[in-house]
Amino acid sequence: MRKTSWSKALLALLLVLLLALAACSGGSEEGEAEGDSGGSDSNKSEDSGKKLYSIDDFSAEKTNEGEAIDGGHLKFGLVTDTAFEGTLNWNFYSGTYDAEVIEWFDEPLLADDENFMYTQDGAATFETSEDGRVFTFTIRDNVNWHDGEPVTAEDWAFSYEVIGHPDYNGVRYGEDFTNVEGMEAYHNGEADSISGIEVVDEKTLKITYKEATPSLLTGGIWPYAMPKHIFEDIPVAKMAESPEVREHPIGFGPFKVETITPGESVVYTKNEDYWQGEPKLDKVTLSVINPTTVVQALETGKVDTVDSFPVDQYPDNAEMSNVEFLGQIDMAYTYIGFKLGTWDKEKKQVKPDPNMKMADVNLRKAMWHAVDNNAVGEQFYNGLRWNATTLIPPSHPEFHDSENPGLAYDPEKAKEILDEAGYEDVNGDGMRENPEGEELVINFASMSGGDTAEPLANYYIQSWKKVGLNVQLLDGRLQEFNTFYDRVGQNGDDDPKVDIFQGAWSVGNDVNPAGLYGRDAIFNFSRYASEENDKLIEEGISEASFDVEHRKEVYNEWQKLMVEEIPVFPTLYRSELVPVNNRVQNYSIAFEWSGLHEIAVTQEEPMKAE
Amino acid sequence: MWKFIVRRLLITLPQIVLLSILVFVMAQMMPGDALTGLIDPNIDPAAIEEQREKMGLNDPWYIQYGDWISSALQGDLGQSFRFKMPVTDLVEQRLINSFWLGLVTLIFTYIIAIPLGITSGRYNDTMRDQLITGYTYIGFATPLFIFALVMLWVGGFQLGWFPTGGSVAPGLEPGTFEYALSKFQHLLLPGLSMALITTVNTVQYLRSEIIDTKQKDFIVTARAKGASESRVYNRHILRNSLLPIAAYFGFEITGLIGGTVFIETIYSYPGMGLLFMDSVLQRDYSVVTAVVLLFGIASILGALLSDIILSLVDPRIRIK
């Protein structure tokens, strides 16, 4: 009896050991994988089995095949593992998924072109006064709400009154509003109306701005109207939860909302009275699809297209026979930032500190030279992300300086720069010390999320190690999204332990870098400021910059300055891919595209993969 | 009995208050808040700060807690920042979905568990029993989220027998027969995937309980009396073996409102589990606290229910 229980205990112990061993070996495997990716530059030929793609091979426009049928029913998938919130009004939404839902039934009054400049092709046209401060908008006569009422200047002014209202509970009250004359007085409750907004007649609206800046023409005007005849009697604080926003919202877009199943799906029917002409489709169904099943849903024809496709699933599905992949350069970049100061909460501006660990520009330069971002793009993203050069991504072709090469991968040069700047290994541990001879340990904050987050962070750490810099993950682990931004300083409480950090920005329509790199921008996480930078940012939105050529020069200068000063360096540009079923015609994912009413299909049901 | 219930309810009150404080403080300790996710250069940080101030997110926790509890007592659980609607409405919407999913799962669970448990207990250590216990071990070992995905892939996409996501087909009018039918269809696959995994516990309980009861003296007596084998099993053994399951039933009921994160995520089924998960990730505090509190109250009441059921079915247990 005693003996058997001993042998059982032994067995249990063995099992425990086995588990422990398995766990260990799992760990070491991981280590090897890191080693591989770290050494990838030297044995690239071995990895050539990995298929590489280039965004240049994709088009943003769908190629049309076959003959379109009359009517038809498009099935659109919204890829998310959460439910969409259902705040279905441009003036109140905050989630991107809600925006995807609203797009089908409501649209901005102003259209823009591929350079994000407002054009005269939208539902409203505009004229600018001599000094650029006064805009006169004229809404086209045939623009009507879904209930038949015309879209009026009152409706447009109404959205300004709602967003500027003291009780407003959304997040849209920003620069495009404070720049309107009299808006602040109205917002503070000192005035009953906004003095800068004048309803001239039923279809004409005049807005006077405090300052004329070129940013006004690239997304600086709030272009959304709100049906006043519907919302008039609802208190502003109650609007976002009202059934007029959540259950039966209206707009003046190409499709009308028929039914909404909260958080799951929306059915639209065509709006025959649409101002650009009657839509070709009869019906659109939008439904939420989990990212884990999006490939199956596309293959079996459950959906025609989706709002976004996980790019890391592309290489395995590139050959999907029933869809065409559309692609374009995403309005975003990944970067590595250096902490150069702190946030001054009193003055609400950055406070650069020359004593910070990363304050030496040579150190930052060497760190940029030390990383091979093209290898990262190829290894981790099959070429669908690639080496970034400047802080204005090529998604803004007009202002992205393609001549500016950034700093190229050159570890030898990195070592040289470090040697010259006095970062030398004095105690013989293989790691460089700072010029004072003290140990230099750089803390690297990186965000968790996705399978590549960890190997990617490790890759960078290894690259820096190769040039002799001791970089450690902050707390030895990746940071969860909220923690990351708290510690990097989204509230101004910068964690002094963070020396460098890896983040990503999506960029707005307007390239003005003031919101991310200005002296008074809280999102300027590196806390960098210089007079030269201030000057260029100001120049970029000055009156002289209404001349696009001049503005381009200014921003080229600015991109150059950022490559010299390196408060952050961009690592990767990204691409965006969207699969579209072969039966769909006239579809596009270009940012300036507004042809939802042109979409047509060639057969009743989506094609299935063979 | 009534005395017992009243006393239990009285003890429950401070438990719930304590729970609410714990929940609230822990929610506050999470890094970030409902506005953190809006880091976007297109949104003015000043506008975010203004909303933060307006929502009282900058106040110390005890002031926020005071505000919250005083309105919660009046039945107002606050406003979800993310959904911009009252939390009570939001929870109601999701609760109904989770309830139906839970109910279908529960029914499936018992439909599978009772026959399997009885067979396996009655013919223990035979081939049949080994097959069934084999299934339960596989069930224990299979992670729900993988199993649900496989079920979805096979039943939804390959065979196309079931809808693949959501709680109802888009575009149907609530209240119609088609709507109800579509709802039911959407419940089958998630309910079945979950039941097939969760049922293994009940099968095992039932099996061991039957084997245990089989050897009791009163069964020997019943057999000696000349009772037929089926009478022995159906009347004597089964009744006594159902005790633990009956006791467990109270908890199962609370599970009805809890929802399940995995199933709801994979099937894009907007229920309580998904709501809870999202609100934690998005730091939608008012929703987190309301939902956790609801779960807490439900499990306290579930325990009470279990005790009551137990005392009803088992005369040996007397509540004083």
PDB file of N, CA and C in Angstrom, chain A residues 81-83 85 87 92 94 166 168-171 173-175 187 240-241 246 259 261-262 264-265 267 285 290 293 296-297 300 302 480 482-483 485-486 490-491 505-506 508 522, chain B residues 31-32 36-45 47 50-52 54 79 82-86 93-94 149 152-153 156-157 164 166-168 170-171 265-266 268 270 274 278 281 283:
ATOM      1  N   ASP A  81     -14.241  42.142 -33.320  1.00  0.00           N
ATOM      2  CA  ASP A  81     -14.686  41.152 -32.342  1.00  0.00           C
ATOM      3  C   ASP A  81     -15.506  41.809 -31.236  1.00  0.00           C
ATOM      4  N   THR A  82     -15.870  43.059 -31.428  1.00  0.00           N
ATOM      5  CA  THR A  82     -16.792  43.689 -30.487  1.00  0.00           C
ATOM      6  C   THR A  82     -18.041  44.091 -31.272  1.00  0.00           C
ATOM      7  N   ALA A  83     -19.085  44.448 -30.556  1.00  0.00           N
ATOM      8  CA  ALA A  83     -20.286  44.905 -31.240  1.00  0.00           C
ATOM      9  C   ALA A  83     -20.121  46.395 -31.555  1.00  0.00           C
ATOM     10  N   GLU A  85     -21.117  50.269 -31.585  1.00  0.00           N
ATOM     11  CA  GLU A  85     -21.809  50.938 -30.486  1.00  0.00           C
ATOM     12  C   GLU A  85     -23.207  51.404 -30.847  1.00  0.00           C
ATOM     13  N   THR A  87     -23.957  54.545 -32.147  1.00  0.00           N
ATOM     14  CA  THR A  87     -24.173  55.986 -32.098  1.00  0.00           C
ATOM     15  C   THR A  87     -24.111  56.480 -33.537  1.00  0.00           C
ATOM     16  N   PHE A  92     -21.974  62.602 -33.162  1.00  0.00           N
ATOM     17  CA  PHE A  92     -21.852  61.977 -31.842  1.00  0.00           C
ATOM     18  C   PHE A  92     -20.968  60.747 -31.819  1.00  0.00           C
ATOM     19  N   SER A  94     -18.052  57.980 -31.822  1.00  0.00           N
ATOM     20  CA  SER A  94     -16.634  58.040 -31.527  1.00  0.00           C
ATOM     21  C   SER A  94     -15.892  56.816 -32.045  1.00  0.00           C
ATOM     22  N   PRO A 166     -22.803  73.677 -24.530  1.00  0.00           N
ATOM     23  CA  PRO A 166     -22.144  73.268 -23.279  1.00  0.00           C
ATOM     24  C   PRO A 166     -22.521  71.853 -22.829  1.00  0.00           C
ATOM     25  N   TYR A 168     -23.016  69.266 -24.762  1.00  0.00           N
ATOM     26  CA  TYR A 168     -22.635  68.272 -25.768  1.00  0.00           C
ATOM     27  C   TYR A 168     -21.725  67.213 -25.153  1.00  0.00           C
ATOM     28  N   ASN A 169     -22.014  65.931 -25.383  1.00  0.00           N
ATOM     29  CA  ASN A 169     -21.234  64.880 -24.723  1.00  0.00           C
ATOM     30  C   ASN A 169     -20.402  64.023 -25.664  1.00  0.00           C
ATOM     31  N   GLY A 170     -20.097  64.534 -26.833  1.00  0.00           N
ATOM     32  CA  GLY A 170     -19.206  63.805 -27.745  1.00  0.00           C
ATOM     33  C   GLY A 170     -17.805  64.396 -27.694  1.00  0.00           C
ATOM     34  N   VAL A 171     -16.974  64.003 -28.650  1.00  0.00           N
ATOM     35  CA  VAL A 171     -15.578  64.440 -28.607  1.00  0.00           C
ATOM     36  C   VAL A 171     -15.188  65.288 -29.818  1.00  0.00           C
ATOM     37  N   TYR A 173     -15.678  68.516 -30.407  1.00  0.00           N
ATOM     38  CA  TYR A 173     -15.453  69.949 -30.256  1.00  0.00           C
ATOM     39  C   TYR A 173     -13.955  70.228 -30.234  1.00  0.00           C
ATOM     40  N   GLY A 174     -13.384  70.528 -31.391  1.00  0.00           N
ATOM     41  CA  GLY A 174     -11.944  70.749 -31.464  1.00  0.00           C
ATOM     42  C   GLY A 174     -11.632  72.001 -32.250  1.00  0.00           C
ATOM     43  N   GLU A 175     -10.459  71.983 -32.835  1.00  0.00           N
ATOM     44  CA  GLU A 175      -9.939  73.150 -33.554  1.00  0.00           C
ATOM     45  C   GLU A 175     -10.913  73.673 -34.620  1.00  0.00           C
ATOM     46  N   HIS A 187     -19.896  78.466 -26.571  1.00  0.00           N
ATOM     47  CA  HIS A 187     -19.553  77.238 -25.857  1.00  0.00           C
ATOM     48  C   HIS A 187     -19.525  77.462 -24.345  1.00  0.00           C
ATOM     49  N   ALA A 240     -27.668  61.843 -28.120  1.00  0.00           N
ATOM     50  CA  ALA A 240     -26.898  60.655 -28.503  1.00  0.00           C
ATOM     51  C   ALA A 240     -27.625  59.368 -28.153  1.00  0.00           C
ATOM     52  N   GLU A 241     -28.466  59.384 -27.120  1.00  0.00           N
ATOM     53  CA  GLU A 241     -29.155  58.155 -26.756  1.00  0.00           C
ATOM     54  C   GLU A 241     -30.552  58.064 -27.363  1.00  0.00           C
ATOM     55  N   ARG A 246     -30.170  56.158 -32.683  1.00  0.00           N
ATOM     56  CA  ARG A 246     -29.845  54.750 -32.502  1.00  0.00           C
ATOM     57  C   ARG A 246     -30.722  53.789 -33.290  1.00  0.00           C
ATOM     58  N   THR A 259     -33.609  48.555 -41.118  1.00  0.00           N
ATOM     59  CA  THR A 259     -33.677  48.024 -39.753  1.00  0.00           C
ATOM     60  C   THR A 259     -32.270  47.972 -39.163  1.00  0.00           C
ATOM     61  N   THR A 261     -30.253  45.889 -36.062  1.00  0.00           N
ATOM     62  CA  THR A 261     -30.197  44.972 -34.926  1.00  0.00           C
ATOM     63  C   THR A 261     -28.999  45.428 -34.114  1.00  0.00           C
ATOM     64  N   PRO A 262     -29.228  45.963 -32.908  1.00  0.00           N
ATOM     65  CA  PRO A 262     -28.138  46.640 -32.198  1.00  0.00           C
ATOM     66  C   PRO A 262     -26.874  45.791 -32.084  1.00  0.00           C
ATOM     67  N   GLU A 264     -25.167  44.315 -34.229  1.00  0.00           N
ATOM     68  CA  GLU A 264     -24.981  43.165 -35.111  1.00  0.00           C
ATOM     69  C   GLU A 264     -25.070  43.490 -36.583  1.00  0.00           C
ATOM     70  N   SER A 265     -26.160  44.121 -36.964  1.00  0.00           N
ATOM     71  CA  SER A 265     -26.363  44.285 -38.398  1.00  0.00           C
ATOM     72  C   SER A 265     -27.268  45.462 -38.698  1.00  0.00           C
ATOM     73  N   VAL A 267     -29.683  46.905 -42.131  1.00  0.00           N
ATOM     74  CA  VAL A 267     -30.143  46.694 -43.497  1.00  0.00           C
ATOM     75  C   VAL A 267     -30.495  48.057 -44.089  1.00  0.00           C
ATOM     76  N   THR A 285     -26.723  44.970 -46.952  1.00  0.00           N
ATOM     77  CA  THR A 285     -26.769  44.466 -45.581  1.00  0.00           C
ATOM     78  C   THR A 285     -25.375  44.565 -44.996  1.00  0.00           C
ATOM     79  N   ASN A 290     -16.593  38.253 -37.121  1.00  0.00           N
ATOM     80  CA  ASN A 290     -15.430  38.091 -36.268  1.00  0.00           C
ATOM     81  C   ASN A 290     -14.164  37.937 -37.112  1.00  0.00           C
ATOM     82  N   THR A 293     -13.129  34.532 -38.479  1.00  0.00           N
ATOM     83  CA  THR A 293     -13.881  33.803 -39.493  1.00  0.00           C
ATOM     84  C   THR A 293     -14.019  34.590 -40.790  1.00  0.00           C
ATOM     85  N   GLN A 296     -13.337  32.609 -44.063  1.00  0.00           N
ATOM     86  CA  GLN A 296     -14.405  31.665 -44.419  1.00  0.00           C
ATOM     87  C   GLN A 296     -15.616  32.408 -44.972  1.00  0.00           C
ATOM     88  N   ALA A 297     -15.951  33.521 -44.318  1.00  0.00           N
ATOM     89  CA  ALA A 297     -17.127  34.267 -44.760  1.00  0.00           C
ATOM     90  C   ALA A 297     -16.946  34.763 -46.187  1.00  0.00           C
ATOM     91  N   THR A 300     -17.006  31.586 -48.715  1.00  0.00           N
ATOM     92  CA  THR A 300     -18.311  30.974 -48.953  1.00  0.00           C
ATOM     93  C   THR A 300     -19.331  31.989 -49.449  1.00  0.00           C
ATOM     94  N   LYS A 302     -20.547  34.591 -47.954  1.00  0.00           N
ATOM     95  CA  LYS A 302     -21.474  35.179 -46.972  1.00  0.00           C
ATOM     96  C   LYS A 302     -21.407  36.699 -47.038  1.00  0.00           C
ATOM     97  N   GLU A 480       0.361  46.754 -22.032  1.00  0.00           N
ATOM     98  CA  GLU A 480      -0.997  46.735 -22.577  1.00  0.00           C
ATOM     99  C   GLU A 480      -1.352  48.147 -23.068  1.00  0.00           C
ATOM    100  N   ASN A 482      -3.666  50.539 -22.838  1.00  0.00           N
ATOM    101  CA  ASN A 482      -3.980  51.670 -21.966  1.00  0.00           C
ATOM    102  C   ASN A 482      -2.795  52.054 -21.093  1.00  0.00           C
ATOM    103  N   THR A 483      -2.117  51.028 -20.565  1.00  0.00           N
ATOM    104  CA  THR A 483      -0.958  51.283 -19.713  1.00  0.00           C
ATOM    105  C   THR A 483       0.125  51.988 -20.514  1.00  0.00           C
ATOM    106  N   TYR A 485      -0.053  53.989 -23.109  1.00  0.00           N
ATOM    107  CA  TYR A 485      -0.271  55.415 -23.342  1.00  0.00           C
ATOM    108  C   TYR A 485      -0.307  56.219 -22.044  1.00  0.00           C
ATOM    109  N   ASP A 486      -0.729  55.590 -20.956  1.00  0.00           N
ATOM    110  CA  ASP A 486      -0.639  56.290 -19.675  1.00  0.00           C
ATOM    111  C   ASP A 486       0.816  56.594 -19.332  1.00  0.00           C
ATOM    112  N   GLN A 490      -0.104  60.226 -22.098  1.00  0.00           N
ATOM    113  CA  GLN A 490      -1.287  60.822 -22.720  1.00  0.00           C
ATOM    114  C   GLN A 490      -2.005  61.793 -21.783  1.00  0.00           C
ATOM    115  N   ASN A 491      -1.751  61.673 -20.466  1.00  0.00           N
ATOM    116  CA  ASN A 491      -2.353  62.646 -19.552  1.00  0.00           C
ATOM    117  C   ASN A 491      -1.331  63.662 -19.073  1.00  0.00           C
ATOM    118  N   TRP A 505       0.979  56.093 -35.368  1.00  0.00           N
ATOM    119  CA  TRP A 505       0.002  57.166 -35.531  1.00  0.00           C
ATOM    120  C   TRP A 505      -0.771  56.955 -36.809  1.00  0.00           C
ATOM    121  N   SER A 506      -2.050  57.207 -36.728  1.00  0.00           N
ATOM    122  CA  SER A 506      -2.758  57.364 -37.990  1.00  0.00           C
ATOM    123  C   SER A 506      -2.796  58.860 -38.234  1.00  0.00           C
ATOM    124  N   GLY A 508      -4.286  62.374 -40.012  1.00  0.00           N
ATOM    125  CA  GLY A 508      -5.533  62.947 -40.494  1.00  0.00           C
ATOM    126  C   GLY A 508      -5.401  63.411 -41.937  1.00  0.00           C
ATOM    127  N   ILE A 522      -0.097  67.634 -26.489  1.00  0.00           N
ATOM    128  CA  ILE A 522       0.153  66.618 -25.459  1.00  0.00           C
ATOM    129  C   ILE A 522       0.529  65.295 -26.108  1.00  0.00           C
TER     130      ILE A 522
ATOM    131  N   PRO B  31      -5.490  50.887 -15.567  1.00  0.00           N
ATOM    132  CA  PRO B  31      -4.900  52.028 -16.257  1.00  0.00           C
ATOM    133  C   PRO B  31      -5.821  52.500 -17.385  1.00  0.00           C
ATOM    134  N   GLY B  32      -5.838  53.788 -17.596  1.00  0.00           N
ATOM    135  CA  GLY B  32      -6.625  54.329 -18.695  1.00  0.00           C
ATOM    136  C   GLY B  32      -8.071  54.533 -18.294  1.00  0.00           C
ATOM    137  N   THR B  36      -9.322  56.865 -23.202  1.00  0.00           N
ATOM    138  CA  THR B  36      -7.952  56.562 -23.616  1.00  0.00           C
ATOM    139  C   THR B  36      -7.901  56.048 -25.045  1.00  0.00           C
ATOM    140  N   GLY B  37      -8.879  55.229 -25.384  1.00  0.00           N
ATOM    141  CA  GLY B  37      -8.873  54.613 -26.707  1.00  0.00           C
ATOM    142  C   GLY B  37      -9.009  55.625 -27.829  1.00  0.00           C
ATOM    143  N   LEU B  38      -9.314  56.853 -27.499  1.00  0.00           N
ATOM    144  CA  LEU B  38      -9.542  57.863 -28.528  1.00  0.00           C
ATOM    145  C   LEU B  38      -8.276  58.641 -28.859  1.00  0.00           C
ATOM    146  N   ILE B  39      -7.117  58.023 -28.643  1.00  0.00           N
ATOM    147  CA  ILE B  39      -5.884  58.716 -29.025  1.00  0.00           C
ATOM    148  C   ILE B  39      -5.832  58.766 -30.535  1.00  0.00           C
ATOM    149  N   ASP B  40      -6.102  59.886 -31.064  1.00  0.00           N
ATOM    150  CA  ASP B  40      -6.272  60.024 -32.498  1.00  0.00           C
ATOM    151  C   ASP B  40      -5.995  61.487 -32.812  1.00  0.00           C
ATOM    152  N   PRO B  41      -5.054  61.745 -33.696  1.00  0.00           N
ATOM    153  CA  PRO B  41      -4.721  63.137 -33.970  1.00  0.00           C
ATOM    154  C   PRO B  41      -5.894  63.928 -34.549  1.00  0.00           C
ATOM    155  N   ASN B  42      -6.953  63.218 -34.991  1.00  0.00           N
ATOM    156  CA  ASN B  42      -8.099  63.950 -35.530  1.00  0.00           C
ATOM    157  C   ASN B  42      -9.008  64.474 -34.440  1.00  0.00           C
ATOM    158  N   ILE B  43      -8.792  63.993 -33.198  1.00  0.00           N
ATOM    159  CA  ILE B  43      -9.626  64.461 -32.097  1.00  0.00           C
ATOM    160  C   ILE B  43      -8.777  65.348 -31.213  1.00  0.00           C
ATOM    161  N   ASP B  44      -9.286  66.504 -30.919  1.00  0.00           N
ATOM    162  CA  ASP B  44      -8.551  67.477 -30.133  1.00  0.00           C
ATOM    163  C   ASP B  44      -8.402  66.979 -28.690  1.00  0.00           C
ATOM    164  N   PRO B  45      -7.172  66.902 -28.160  1.00  0.00           N
ATOM    165  CA  PRO B  45      -7.009  66.447 -26.773  1.00  0.00           C
ATOM    166  C   PRO B  45      -7.785  67.326 -25.787  1.00  0.00           C
ATOM    167  N   ALA B  47     -10.712  68.562 -26.230  1.00  0.00           N
ATOM    168  CA  ALA B  47     -12.106  68.099 -26.203  1.00  0.00           C
ATOM    169  C   ALA B  47     -12.227  66.881 -25.307  1.00  0.00           C
ATOM    170  N   GLU B  50     -12.050  67.925 -21.714  1.00  0.00           N
ATOM    171  CA  GLU B  50     -13.295  68.555 -21.296  1.00  0.00           C
ATOM    172  C   GLU B  50     -14.344  67.503 -20.936  1.00  0.00           C
ATOM    173  N   GLN B  51     -14.418  66.442 -21.755  1.00  0.00           N
ATOM    174  CA  GLN B  51     -15.376  65.378 -21.468  1.00  0.00           C
ATOM    175  C   GLN B  51     -15.021  64.669 -20.174  1.00  0.00           C
ATOM    176  N   ARG B  52     -13.704  64.481 -19.974  1.00  0.00           N
ATOM    177  CA  ARG B  52     -13.241  63.824 -18.765  1.00  0.00           C
ATOM    178  C   ARG B  52     -13.723  64.598 -17.535  1.00  0.00           C
ATOM    179  N   LYS B  54     -16.147  66.702 -17.425  1.00  0.00           N
ATOM    180  CA  LYS B  54     -17.606  66.690 -17.366  1.00  0.00           C
ATOM    181  C   LYS B  54     -18.127  65.401 -16.749  1.00  0.00           C
ATOM    182  N   GLN B  79     -24.543  56.266 -17.315  1.00  0.00           N
ATOM    183  CA  GLN B  79     -24.531  56.349 -18.761  1.00  0.00           C
ATOM    184  C   GLN B  79     -23.280  55.637 -19.243  1.00  0.00           C
ATOM    185  N   ARG B  82     -19.165  54.781 -23.848  1.00  0.00           N
ATOM    186  CA  ARG B  82     -18.879  54.305 -25.184  1.00  0.00           C
ATOM    187  C   ARG B  82     -20.152  54.199 -26.018  1.00  0.00           C
ATOM    188  N   PHE B  83     -21.208  53.692 -25.425  1.00  0.00           N
ATOM    189  CA  PHE B  83     -22.436  53.523 -26.182  1.00  0.00           C
ATOM    190  C   PHE B  83     -23.314  54.755 -26.123  1.00  0.00           C
ATOM    191  N   LYS B  84     -22.967  55.688 -25.256  1.00  0.00           N
ATOM    192  CA  LYS B  84     -23.744  56.908 -25.097  1.00  0.00           C
ATOM    193  C   LYS B  84     -25.219  56.610 -24.874  1.00  0.00           C
ATOM    194  N   MET B  85     -25.492  55.623 -24.050  1.00  0.00           N
ATOM    195  CA  MET B  85     -26.878  55.343 -23.706  1.00  0.00           C
ATOM    196  C   MET B  85     -26.916  54.838 -22.265  1.00  0.00           C
ATOM    197  N   PRO B  86     -28.094  54.882 -21.615  1.00  0.00           N
ATOM    198  CA  PRO B  86     -28.168  54.453 -20.227  1.00  0.00           C
ATOM    199  C   PRO B  86     -27.762  52.990 -20.076  1.00  0.00           C
ATOM    200  N   GLN B  93     -30.881  45.030 -23.169  1.00  0.00           N
ATOM    201  CA  GLN B  93     -30.738  44.534 -24.539  1.00  0.00           C
ATOM    202  C   GLN B  93     -29.909  43.247 -24.570  1.00  0.00           C
ATOM    203  N   ARG B  94     -28.764  43.295 -23.893  1.00  0.00           N
ATOM    204  CA  ARG B  94     -27.834  42.180 -23.947  1.00  0.00           C
ATOM    205  C   ARG B  94     -28.307  41.004 -23.105  1.00  0.00           C
ATOM    206  N   LEU B 149     -14.928  27.277 -32.605  1.00  0.00           N
ATOM    207  CA  LEU B 149     -14.487  27.658 -33.951  1.00  0.00           C
ATOM    208  C   LEU B 149     -14.638  26.490 -34.925  1.00  0.00           C
ATOM    209  N   LEU B 152     -18.202  26.007 -35.771  1.00  0.00           N
ATOM    210  CA  LEU B 152     -18.655  27.056 -36.682  1.00  0.00           C
ATOM    211  C   LEU B 152     -18.177  26.756 -38.093  1.00  0.00           C
ATOM    212  N   TRP B 153     -16.937  26.313 -38.161  1.00  0.00           N
ATOM    213  CA  TRP B 153     -16.355  26.050 -39.465  1.00  0.00           C
ATOM    214  C   TRP B 153     -17.090  24.914 -40.160  1.00  0.00           C
ATOM    215  N   GLY B 156     -21.312  25.770 -39.868  1.00  0.00           N
ATOM    216  CA  GLY B 156     -21.724  27.023 -40.469  1.00  0.00           C
ATOM    217  C   GLY B 156     -21.212  27.211 -41.881  1.00  0.00           C
ATOM    218  N   PHE B 157     -19.912  26.945 -42.060  1.00  0.00           N
ATOM    219  CA  PHE B 157     -19.332  27.274 -43.358  1.00  0.00           C
ATOM    220  C   PHE B 157     -19.269  26.085 -44.303  1.00  0.00           C
ATOM    221  N   THR B 164     -23.970  31.829 -39.423  1.00  0.00           N
ATOM    222  CA  THR B 164     -22.607  31.875 -38.900  1.00  0.00           C
ATOM    223  C   THR B 164     -22.352  32.992 -37.902  1.00  0.00           C
ATOM    224  N   GLY B 166     -24.205  36.467 -35.324  1.00  0.00           N
ATOM    225  CA  GLY B 166     -25.307  37.340 -34.971  1.00  0.00           C
ATOM    226  C   GLY B 166     -26.375  36.587 -34.207  1.00  0.00           C
ATOM    227  N   SER B 167     -27.405  37.318 -33.768  1.00  0.00           N
ATOM    228  CA  SER B 167     -28.448  36.668 -32.994  1.00  0.00           C
ATOM    229  C   SER B 167     -29.722  36.515 -33.805  1.00  0.00           C
ATOM    230  N   VAL B 168     -29.764  37.157 -34.970  1.00  0.00           N
ATOM    231  CA  VAL B 168     -30.963  37.058 -35.792  1.00  0.00           C
ATOM    232  C   VAL B 168     -30.583  37.504 -37.207  1.00  0.00           C
ATOM    233  N   PRO B 170     -30.456  39.604 -40.470  1.00  0.00           N
ATOM    234  CA  PRO B 170     -30.696  41.037 -40.619  1.00  0.00           C
ATOM    235  C   PRO B 170     -32.005  41.297 -41.357  1.00  0.00           C
ATOM    236  N   GLY B 171     -32.686  42.342 -40.956  1.00  0.00           N
ATOM    237  CA  GLY B 171     -33.818  42.818 -41.739  1.00  0.00           C
ATOM    238  C   GLY B 171     -35.166  42.219 -41.391  1.00  0.00           C
ATOM    239  N   THR B 265     -18.072  35.929 -28.625  1.00  0.00           N
ATOM    240  CA  THR B 265     -17.123  36.557 -29.537  1.00  0.00           C
ATOM    241  C   THR B 265     -17.084  35.823 -30.861  1.00  0.00           C
ATOM    242  N   ILE B 266     -16.950  34.506 -30.789  1.00  0.00           N
ATOM    243  CA  ILE B 266     -16.774  33.745 -32.022  1.00  0.00           C
ATOM    244  C   ILE B 266     -18.009  33.828 -32.900  1.00  0.00           C
ATOM    245  N   SER B 268     -20.120  36.284 -32.906  1.00  0.00           N
ATOM    246  CA  SER B 268     -20.546  37.691 -32.969  1.00  0.00           C
ATOM    247  C   SER B 268     -21.943  37.850 -32.383  1.00  0.00           C
ATOM    248  N   PRO B 270     -24.147  39.386 -29.654  1.00  0.00           N
ATOM    249  CA  PRO B 270     -24.036  40.428 -28.641  1.00  0.00           C
ATOM    250  C   PRO B 270     -24.775  40.100 -27.350  1.00  0.00           C
ATOM    251  N   LEU B 274     -19.898  39.369 -23.971  1.00  0.00           N
ATOM    252  CA  LEU B 274     -19.230  40.274 -24.899  1.00  0.00           C
ATOM    253  C   LEU B 274     -19.256  41.698 -24.352  1.00  0.00           C
ATOM    254  N   ASP B 278     -15.873  43.763 -23.589  1.00  0.00           N
ATOM    255  CA  ASP B 278     -15.650  45.040 -24.280  1.00  0.00           C
ATOM    256  C   ASP B 278     -15.511  46.174 -23.296  1.00  0.00           C
ATOM    257  N   LEU B 281     -12.191  46.149 -21.617  1.00  0.00           N
ATOM    258  CA  LEU B 281     -11.117  46.567 -22.515  1.00  0.00           C
ATOM    259  C   LEU B 281     -11.200  48.048 -22.837  1.00  0.00           C
ATOM    260  N   ARG B 283     -12.594  50.290 -20.903  1.00  0.00           N
ATOM    261  CA  ARG B 283     -12.660  51.064 -19.663  1.00  0.00           C
ATOM    262  C   ARG B 283     -13.955  51.857 -19.551  1.00  0.00           C
TER     263      ARG B 283
END
